[in-house]
Amino acid sequence: AQSVTQLGSHVSVSEGALVLLRCNYSSSVPPYLFWYVQYPNQGLQLLLKYTSAATLVKGINGFEAEFKKSETSFHLTKPSAHMSDAAEYFCAVSEDNQGGKLIFGQGTELSVKP
Amino acid sequence: GAVVSQHPSRVICKSGTSVKIECRSLDFQATTMFWYRQFPKQSLMLMATSNEGSKATYEQGVEKDKFLINHASLTLSTLTVTSAHPEDSSFYICSARDRQRDRGTQYFGPGTRLTVL
């Protein structure tokens, strides 16, 4: 069975600082990995996804993530945080590359201090 | 593109009543839609997978008779919470996948906040 672990339920950074949100997965087959962002009282918006192409994936809003098979990780980064980045971030793994059932991590709340 | 809508966005009802939530894919055909439930400060929990024209597949522990799902067309799935009780109060989110345009990705609706008094 696949699973996702997000280290840190809450991360706080200063505006302009590096953002690093951690995600580790377990999977017996090549995984398809996603990062979603959720603003208060809203649905989820896709930031980026890894589907076995390039290991460094660039997404929207300046975010990117690197797939590291040896570390079973898919950490999300952004060089410089903006106030508007404050939100809940979810890492997810899919059973297959057809948009099958998503398994979500627990979520990480990102706060950005001025 | 790939927009998913939900209606209503918020609903308050009395205990014992039934509530229907609609999920629509606005600019693509969704052969599969998913229904999630999210409690405050928690992650999304998959309730069921809805395939157009067939019965939904429910996750373990989800009562199929309480959460009725219908996926009658390629752009519409509905979730009906029957005989709702306060413990059913939650944020319900649907998603849809577009196999033709962007395989492997689910697009999420804005969610429906259900409050049962």
PDB file of C-alpha atoms in Angstrom:
ATOM      1  CA  ALA A   1       0.000   0.000   0.000  1.00  0.00           C
ATOM      2  CA  GLN A   2       1.119   3.503  -0.743  1.00  0.00           C
ATOM      3  CA  SER A   3       1.458   6.194   1.871  1.00  0.00           C
ATOM      4  CA  VAL A   4       2.677   9.753   2.236  1.00  0.00           C
ATOM      5  CA  THR A   5       4.278  11.453   5.211  1.00  0.00           C
ATOM      6  CA  GLN A   6       4.659  15.189   5.487  1.00  0.00           C
ATOM      7  CA  LEU A   7       7.168  16.205   8.118  1.00  0.00           C
ATOM      8  CA  GLY A   8       5.978  19.191  10.078  1.00  0.00           C
ATOM      9  CA  SER A   9       2.337  20.095  10.388  1.00  0.00           C
ATOM     10  CA  HIS A  10       3.274  23.750  10.531  1.00  0.00           C
ATOM     11  CA  VAL A  11       6.136  25.677   8.949  1.00  0.00           C
ATOM     12  CA  SER A  12       6.786  29.370   9.471  1.00  0.00           C
ATOM     13  CA  VAL A  13       9.139  31.451   7.334  1.00  0.00           C
ATOM     14  CA  SER A  14       9.868  35.113   6.863  1.00  0.00           C
ATOM     15  CA  GLU A  15       8.880  36.869   3.685  1.00  0.00           C
ATOM     16  CA  GLY A  16      11.691  36.459   1.171  1.00  0.00           C
ATOM     17  CA  ALA A  17      13.112  33.367   2.856  1.00  0.00           C
ATOM     18  CA  LEU A  18      13.406  29.893   1.389  1.00  0.00           C
ATOM     19  CA  VAL A  19      10.368  27.660   1.652  1.00  0.00           C
ATOM     20  CA  LEU A  20      10.954  23.936   2.176  1.00  0.00           C
ATOM     21  CA  LEU A  21       8.049  21.576   2.751  1.00  0.00           C
ATOM     22  CA  ARG A  22       8.975  17.939   3.198  1.00  0.00           C
ATOM     23  CA  CYS A  23       7.226  14.920   1.753  1.00  0.00           C
ATOM     24  CA  ASN A  24       8.269  11.279   1.889  1.00  0.00           C
ATOM     25  CA  TYR A  25       6.367   8.472   0.252  1.00  0.00           C
ATOM     26  CA  SER A  26       6.282   4.728   0.264  1.00  0.00           C
ATOM     27  CA  SER A  27       5.334   2.798  -2.812  1.00  0.00           C
ATOM     28  CA  SER A  28       6.012  -0.609  -4.241  1.00  0.00           C
ATOM     29  CA  VAL A  29       5.629   0.685  -7.776  1.00  0.00           C
ATOM     30  CA  PRO A  30       6.887   3.827  -9.497  1.00  0.00           C
ATOM     31  CA  PRO A  31       4.822   6.560  -7.923  1.00  0.00           C
ATOM     32  CA  TYR A  32       3.050   9.542  -9.373  1.00  0.00           C
ATOM     33  CA  LEU A  33       3.400  12.413  -6.937  1.00  0.00           C
ATOM     34  CA  PHE A  34       1.527  15.658  -6.553  1.00  0.00           C
ATOM     35  CA  TRP A  35       1.606  18.832  -4.511  1.00  0.00           C
ATOM     36  CA  TYR A  36      -1.634  20.692  -3.962  1.00  0.00           C
ATOM     37  CA  VAL A  37      -2.304  23.986  -2.176  1.00  0.00           C
ATOM     38  CA  GLN A  38      -5.469  24.814  -0.278  1.00  0.00           C
ATOM     39  CA  TYR A  39      -6.491  28.298   0.779  1.00  0.00           C
ATOM     40  CA  PRO A  40      -9.018  28.691   3.622  1.00  0.00           C
ATOM     41  CA  ASN A  41     -12.463  27.369   2.812  1.00  0.00           C
ATOM     42  CA  GLN A  42     -11.484  26.484  -0.728  1.00  0.00           C
ATOM     43  CA  GLY A  43     -10.767  23.367  -2.713  1.00  0.00           C
ATOM     44  CA  LEU A  44      -7.338  22.182  -3.770  1.00  0.00           C
ATOM     45  CA  GLN A  45      -5.264  23.692  -6.529  1.00  0.00           C
ATOM     46  CA  LEU A  46      -2.582  21.675  -8.284  1.00  0.00           C
ATOM     47  CA  LEU A  47       0.897  23.150  -7.833  1.00  0.00           C
ATOM     48  CA  LEU A  48       2.889  20.538  -9.676  1.00  0.00           C
ATOM     49  CA  LYS A  49       3.157  16.841 -10.388  1.00  0.00           C
ATOM     50  CA  TYR A  50       5.786  14.197 -11.056  1.00  0.00           C
ATOM     51  CA  THR A  51       4.903  11.542 -13.595  1.00  0.00           C
ATOM     52  CA  SER A  52       8.246   9.807 -14.253  1.00  0.00           C
ATOM     53  CA  ALA A  53       9.660  12.406 -16.620  1.00  0.00           C
ATOM     54  CA  ALA A  54      12.161  14.979 -15.302  1.00  0.00           C
ATOM     55  CA  THR A  55      13.002  14.534 -11.641  1.00  0.00           C
ATOM     56  CA  LEU A  56      12.970  18.290 -11.049  1.00  0.00           C
ATOM     57  CA  VAL A  57       9.461  19.526 -11.561  1.00  0.00           C
ATOM     58  CA  LYS A  58       8.553  23.180 -11.863  1.00  0.00           C
ATOM     59  CA  GLY A  59       5.091  24.306 -10.900  1.00  0.00           C
ATOM     60  CA  ILE A  60       3.036  27.412 -10.586  1.00  0.00           C
ATOM     61  CA  ASN A  61       3.768  30.416  -8.389  1.00  0.00           C
ATOM     62  CA  GLY A  62       7.529  29.762  -8.393  1.00  0.00           C
ATOM     63  CA  PHE A  63       7.333  26.395  -6.636  1.00  0.00           C
ATOM     64  CA  GLU A  64       9.327  23.369  -7.623  1.00  0.00           C
ATOM     65  CA  ALA A  65       9.897  19.874  -6.299  1.00  0.00           C
ATOM     66  CA  GLU A  66      12.564  17.257  -6.815  1.00  0.00           C
ATOM     67  CA  PHE A  67      11.854  13.551  -6.971  1.00  0.00           C
ATOM     68  CA  LYS A  68      14.592  11.561  -5.244  1.00  0.00           C
ATOM     69  CA  LYS A  69      14.021   7.866  -5.532  1.00  0.00           C
ATOM     70  CA  SER A  70      16.933   6.941  -3.260  1.00  0.00           C
ATOM     71  CA  GLU A  71      15.447   9.040  -0.476  1.00  0.00           C
ATOM     72  CA  THR A  72      11.788   8.338  -1.390  1.00  0.00           C
ATOM     73  CA  SER A  73      11.233  12.058  -1.151  1.00  0.00           C
ATOM     74  CA  PHE A  74       9.424  14.760  -3.089  1.00  0.00           C
ATOM     75  CA  HIS A  75      10.122  17.963  -1.174  1.00  0.00           C
ATOM     76  CA  LEU A  76       8.545  21.241  -2.260  1.00  0.00           C
ATOM     77  CA  THR A  77      10.650  24.387  -2.407  1.00  0.00           C
ATOM     78  CA  LYS A  78      10.395  28.037  -3.312  1.00  0.00           C
ATOM     79  CA  PRO A  79      13.419  30.328  -3.216  1.00  0.00           C
ATOM     80  CA  SER A  80      11.632  33.365  -1.820  1.00  0.00           C
ATOM     81  CA  ALA A  81       8.406  33.256   0.164  1.00  0.00           C
ATOM     82  CA  HIS A  82       5.635  35.717  -0.460  1.00  0.00           C
ATOM     83  CA  MET A  83       2.838  36.628   1.911  1.00  0.00           C
ATOM     84  CA  SER A  84       0.336  35.153  -0.523  1.00  0.00           C
ATOM     85  CA  ASP A  85       1.988  31.732  -0.163  1.00  0.00           C
ATOM     86  CA  ALA A  86       0.450  31.306   3.285  1.00  0.00           C
ATOM     87  CA  ALA A  87      -1.851  28.290   2.935  1.00  0.00           C
ATOM     88  CA  GLU A  88      -2.152  24.557   3.572  1.00  0.00           C
ATOM     89  CA  TYR A  89      -0.041  22.323   1.362  1.00  0.00           C
ATOM     90  CA  PHE A  90      -0.743  18.679   0.659  1.00  0.00           C
ATOM     91  CA  CYS A  91       1.520  16.085  -0.871  1.00  0.00           C
ATOM     92  CA  ALA A  92      -0.215  13.145  -2.540  1.00  0.00           C
ATOM     93  CA  VAL A  93       0.678   9.907  -4.282  1.00  0.00           C
ATOM     94  CA  SER A  94      -1.379   8.193  -6.929  1.00  0.00           C
ATOM     95  CA  GLU A  95      -1.806   4.501  -7.435  1.00  0.00           C
ATOM     96  CA  ASP A  96      -1.336   4.873 -11.158  1.00  0.00           C
ATOM     97  CA  ASN A  97      -0.741   7.424 -13.823  1.00  0.00           C
ATOM     98  CA  GLN A  98      -4.374   7.551 -14.832  1.00  0.00           C
ATOM     99  CA  GLY A  99      -5.465   9.869 -12.065  1.00  0.00           C
ATOM    100  CA  GLY A 100      -6.398   7.016  -9.841  1.00  0.00           C
ATOM    101  CA  LYS A 101      -7.058   7.194  -6.152  1.00  0.00           C
ATOM    102  CA  LEU A 102      -4.946   9.812  -4.420  1.00  0.00           C
ATOM    103  CA  ILE A 103      -3.411   9.158  -1.046  1.00  0.00           C
ATOM    104  CA  PHE A 104      -2.836  12.438   0.798  1.00  0.00           C
ATOM    105  CA  GLY A 105      -0.336  13.392   3.419  1.00  0.00           C
ATOM    106  CA  GLN A 106      -1.445  15.079   6.600  1.00  0.00           C
ATOM    107  CA  GLY A 107      -0.826  18.539   5.238  1.00  0.00           C
ATOM    108  CA  THR A 108       1.574  21.321   6.199  1.00  0.00           C
ATOM    109  CA  GLU A 109       0.363  24.774   7.099  1.00  0.00           C
ATOM    110  CA  LEU A 110       2.732  27.438   5.833  1.00  0.00           C
ATOM    111  CA  SER A 111       2.823  30.785   7.590  1.00  0.00           C
ATOM    112  CA  VAL A 112       4.738  33.725   6.155  1.00  0.00           C
ATOM    113  CA  LYS A 113       5.867  36.490   8.482  1.00  0.00           C
ATOM    114  CA  PRO A 114       6.391  40.016   7.204  1.00  0.00           C
TER     115      PRO A 114
ATOM    116  CA  GLY B   1      -9.443  25.064 -18.328  1.00  0.00           C
ATOM    117  CA  ALA B   2     -10.255  21.987 -16.227  1.00  0.00           C
ATOM    118  CA  VAL B   3     -12.722  23.741 -13.959  1.00  0.00           C
ATOM    119  CA  VAL B   4     -14.794  21.854 -11.426  1.00  0.00           C
ATOM    120  CA  SER B   5     -17.705  23.490  -9.642  1.00  0.00           C
ATOM    121  CA  GLN B   6     -19.705  22.472  -6.612  1.00  0.00           C
ATOM    122  CA  HIS B   7     -23.120  23.554  -5.487  1.00  0.00           C
ATOM    123  CA  PRO B   8     -24.030  24.661  -2.937  1.00  0.00           C
ATOM    124  CA  SER B   9     -20.892  26.152  -1.434  1.00  0.00           C
ATOM    125  CA  ARG B  10     -22.443  26.165   2.008  1.00  0.00           C
ATOM    126  CA  VAL B  11     -25.515  24.510   3.474  1.00  0.00           C
ATOM    127  CA  ILE B  12     -27.052  24.439   6.916  1.00  0.00           C
ATOM    128  CA  CYS B  13     -29.746  21.891   7.642  1.00  0.00           C
ATOM    129  CA  LYS B  14     -31.644  20.346  10.502  1.00  0.00           C
ATOM    130  CA  SER B  15     -30.811  16.920  11.836  1.00  0.00           C
ATOM    131  CA  GLY B  16     -32.676  14.186   9.988  1.00  0.00           C
ATOM    132  CA  THR B  17     -32.936  15.945   6.650  1.00  0.00           C
ATOM    133  CA  SER B  18     -31.177  14.963   3.439  1.00  0.00           C
ATOM    134  CA  VAL B  19     -28.773  17.192   1.567  1.00  0.00           C
ATOM    135  CA  LYS B  20     -27.667  16.919  -2.043  1.00  0.00           C
ATOM    136  CA  ILE B  21     -24.330  18.277  -3.251  1.00  0.00           C
ATOM    137  CA  GLU B  22     -23.577  18.623  -6.950  1.00  0.00           C
ATOM    138  CA  CYS B  23     -20.186  18.372  -8.584  1.00  0.00           C
ATOM    139  CA  ARG B  24     -19.793  19.475 -12.193  1.00  0.00           C
ATOM    140  CA  SER B  25     -16.895  19.454 -14.620  1.00  0.00           C
ATOM    141  CA  LEU B  26     -17.461  22.630 -16.619  1.00  0.00           C
ATOM    142  CA  ASP B  27     -15.140  22.308 -19.580  1.00  0.00           C
ATOM    143  CA  PHE B  28     -14.258  18.651 -19.818  1.00  0.00           C
ATOM    144  CA  GLN B  29     -15.792  15.227 -19.589  1.00  0.00           C
ATOM    145  CA  ALA B  30     -15.074  13.407 -16.391  1.00  0.00           C
ATOM    146  CA  THR B  31     -15.430   9.664 -16.563  1.00  0.00           C
ATOM    147  CA  THR B  32     -14.387   9.459 -12.939  1.00  0.00           C
ATOM    148  CA  MET B  33     -15.162  11.736 -10.034  1.00  0.00           C
ATOM    149  CA  PHE B  34     -14.041  11.420  -6.448  1.00  0.00           C
ATOM    150  CA  TRP B  35     -15.690  12.541  -3.230  1.00  0.00           C
ATOM    151  CA  TYR B  36     -13.623  13.567  -0.216  1.00  0.00           C
ATOM    152  CA  ARG B  37     -14.397  14.660   3.284  1.00  0.00           C
ATOM    153  CA  GLN B  38     -12.212  17.017   5.261  1.00  0.00           C
ATOM    154  CA  PHE B  39     -12.469  17.790   8.948  1.00  0.00           C
ATOM    155  CA  PRO B  40     -10.996  21.022  10.326  1.00  0.00           C
ATOM    156  CA  LYS B  41      -7.215  21.098  10.275  1.00  0.00           C
ATOM    157  CA  GLN B  42      -7.084  17.609   8.788  1.00  0.00           C
ATOM    158  CA  SER B  43      -6.269  16.026   5.486  1.00  0.00           C
ATOM    159  CA  LEU B  44      -8.706  14.855   2.856  1.00  0.00           C
ATOM    160  CA  MET B  45     -10.278  11.462   3.319  1.00  0.00           C
ATOM    161  CA  LEU B  46     -11.493   9.711   0.197  1.00  0.00           C
ATOM    162  CA  MET B  47     -15.088   8.598   0.603  1.00  0.00           C
ATOM    163  CA  ALA B  48     -15.858   7.084  -2.774  1.00  0.00           C
ATOM    164  CA  THR B  49     -14.945   6.877  -6.430  1.00  0.00           C
ATOM    165  CA  SER B  50     -17.722   7.585  -8.869  1.00  0.00           C
ATOM    166  CA  ASN B  51     -17.639   6.259 -12.411  1.00  0.00           C
ATOM    167  CA  GLU B  52     -20.098   7.497 -15.001  1.00  0.00           C
ATOM    168  CA  GLY B  53     -22.892   5.043 -15.580  1.00  0.00           C
ATOM    169  CA  SER B  54     -21.917   2.588 -12.874  1.00  0.00           C
ATOM    170  CA  LYS B  55     -22.137   2.188  -9.144  1.00  0.00           C
ATOM    171  CA  ALA B  56     -19.749   4.100  -6.952  1.00  0.00           C
ATOM    172  CA  THR B  57     -16.936   2.360  -5.138  1.00  0.00           C
ATOM    173  CA  TYR B  58     -16.914   3.239  -1.458  1.00  0.00           C
ATOM    174  CA  GLU B  59     -13.908   3.274   0.813  1.00  0.00           C
ATOM    175  CA  GLN B  60     -13.862   1.076   3.854  1.00  0.00           C
ATOM    176  CA  GLY B  61     -15.909   2.506   6.695  1.00  0.00           C
ATOM    177  CA  VAL B  62     -18.046   4.767   4.508  1.00  0.00           C
ATOM    178  CA  GLU B  63     -21.752   3.905   4.640  1.00  0.00           C
ATOM    179  CA  LYS B  64     -23.063   3.632   1.105  1.00  0.00           C
ATOM    180  CA  ASP B  65     -26.671   3.928   2.240  1.00  0.00           C
ATOM    181  CA  LYS B  66     -25.937   7.146   4.048  1.00  0.00           C
ATOM    182  CA  PHE B  67     -23.816   8.779   1.378  1.00  0.00           C
ATOM    183  CA  LEU B  68     -25.576   8.175  -1.912  1.00  0.00           C
ATOM    184  CA  ILE B  69     -23.556   8.904  -5.016  1.00  0.00           C
ATOM    185  CA  ASN B  70     -24.905   9.224  -8.515  1.00  0.00           C
ATOM    186  CA  HIS B  71     -22.821   9.876 -11.622  1.00  0.00           C
ATOM    187  CA  ALA B  72     -25.462  10.045 -14.305  1.00  0.00           C
ATOM    188  CA  SER B  73     -23.531  12.005 -16.910  1.00  0.00           C
ATOM    189  CA  LEU B  74     -19.964  12.757 -17.904  1.00  0.00           C
ATOM    190  CA  THR B  75     -20.147  16.179 -16.294  1.00  0.00           C
ATOM    191  CA  LEU B  76     -22.205  15.671 -13.163  1.00  0.00           C
ATOM    192  CA  SER B  77     -21.906  13.657  -9.987  1.00  0.00           C
ATOM    193  CA  THR B  78     -24.066  14.120  -6.919  1.00  0.00           C
ATOM    194  CA  LEU B  79     -23.543  13.222  -3.286  1.00  0.00           C
ATOM    195  CA  THR B  80     -26.617  12.952  -1.096  1.00  0.00           C
ATOM    196  CA  VAL B  81     -26.154  12.848   2.643  1.00  0.00           C
ATOM    197  CA  THR B  82     -29.273  11.082   3.880  1.00  0.00           C
ATOM    198  CA  SER B  83     -30.748  11.662   7.332  1.00  0.00           C
ATOM    199  CA  ALA B  84     -27.917  13.988   8.216  1.00  0.00           C
ATOM    200  CA  HIS B  85     -26.727  14.264  11.801  1.00  0.00           C
ATOM    201  CA  PRO B  86     -24.378  16.749  13.477  1.00  0.00           C
ATOM    202  CA  GLU B  87     -21.436  14.356  13.125  1.00  0.00           C
ATOM    203  CA  ASP B  88     -21.864  14.600   9.349  1.00  0.00           C
ATOM    204  CA  SER B  89     -20.932  18.265   9.501  1.00  0.00           C
ATOM    205  CA  SER B  90     -17.803  18.633   7.441  1.00  0.00           C
ATOM    206  CA  PHE B  91     -16.224  20.083   4.315  1.00  0.00           C
ATOM    207  CA  TYR B  92     -17.028  17.920   1.306  1.00  0.00           C
ATOM    208  CA  ILE B  93     -14.810  18.234  -1.754  1.00  0.00           C
ATOM    209  CA  CYS B  94     -15.163  16.578  -5.113  1.00  0.00           C
ATOM    210  CA  SER B  95     -12.580  16.092  -7.826  1.00  0.00           C
ATOM    211  CA  ALA B  96     -12.673  14.948 -11.414  1.00  0.00           C
ATOM    212  CA  ARG B  97     -10.163  13.581 -13.794  1.00  0.00           C
ATOM    213  CA  ASP B  98      -9.926  14.362 -17.466  1.00  0.00           C
ATOM    214  CA  ARG B  99      -8.402  11.333 -19.093  1.00  0.00           C
ATOM    215  CA  GLN B 100      -8.163  12.989 -22.455  1.00  0.00           C
ATOM    216  CA  ARG B 101      -6.684  16.348 -21.690  1.00  0.00           C
ATOM    217  CA  ASP B 102      -4.361  15.794 -18.786  1.00  0.00           C
ATOM    218  CA  ARG B 103      -4.078  12.207 -17.832  1.00  0.00           C
ATOM    219  CA  GLY B 104      -3.133  11.442 -14.286  1.00  0.00           C
ATOM    220  CA  THR B 105      -4.430  14.610 -12.695  1.00  0.00           C
ATOM    221  CA  GLN B 106      -7.455  15.244 -10.542  1.00  0.00           C
ATOM    222  CA  TYR B 107      -9.032  18.691 -10.567  1.00  0.00           C
ATOM    223  CA  PHE B 108     -10.790  19.753  -7.420  1.00  0.00           C
ATOM    224  CA  GLY B 109     -13.978  21.646  -6.786  1.00  0.00           C
ATOM    225  CA  PRO B 110     -14.157  24.520  -4.295  1.00  0.00           C
ATOM    226  CA  GLY B 111     -15.841  22.401  -1.644  1.00  0.00           C
ATOM    227  CA  THR B 112     -19.163  22.433   0.194  1.00  0.00           C
ATOM    228  CA  ARG B 113     -19.402  23.294   3.872  1.00  0.00           C
ATOM    229  CA  LEU B 114     -22.173  21.240   5.493  1.00  0.00           C
ATOM    230  CA  THR B 115     -23.417  22.164   8.929  1.00  0.00           C
ATOM    231  CA  VAL B 116     -26.056  19.957  10.536  1.00  0.00           C
ATOM    232  CA  LEU B 117     -27.851  21.473  13.488  1.00  0.00           C
TER     233      LEU B 117
END
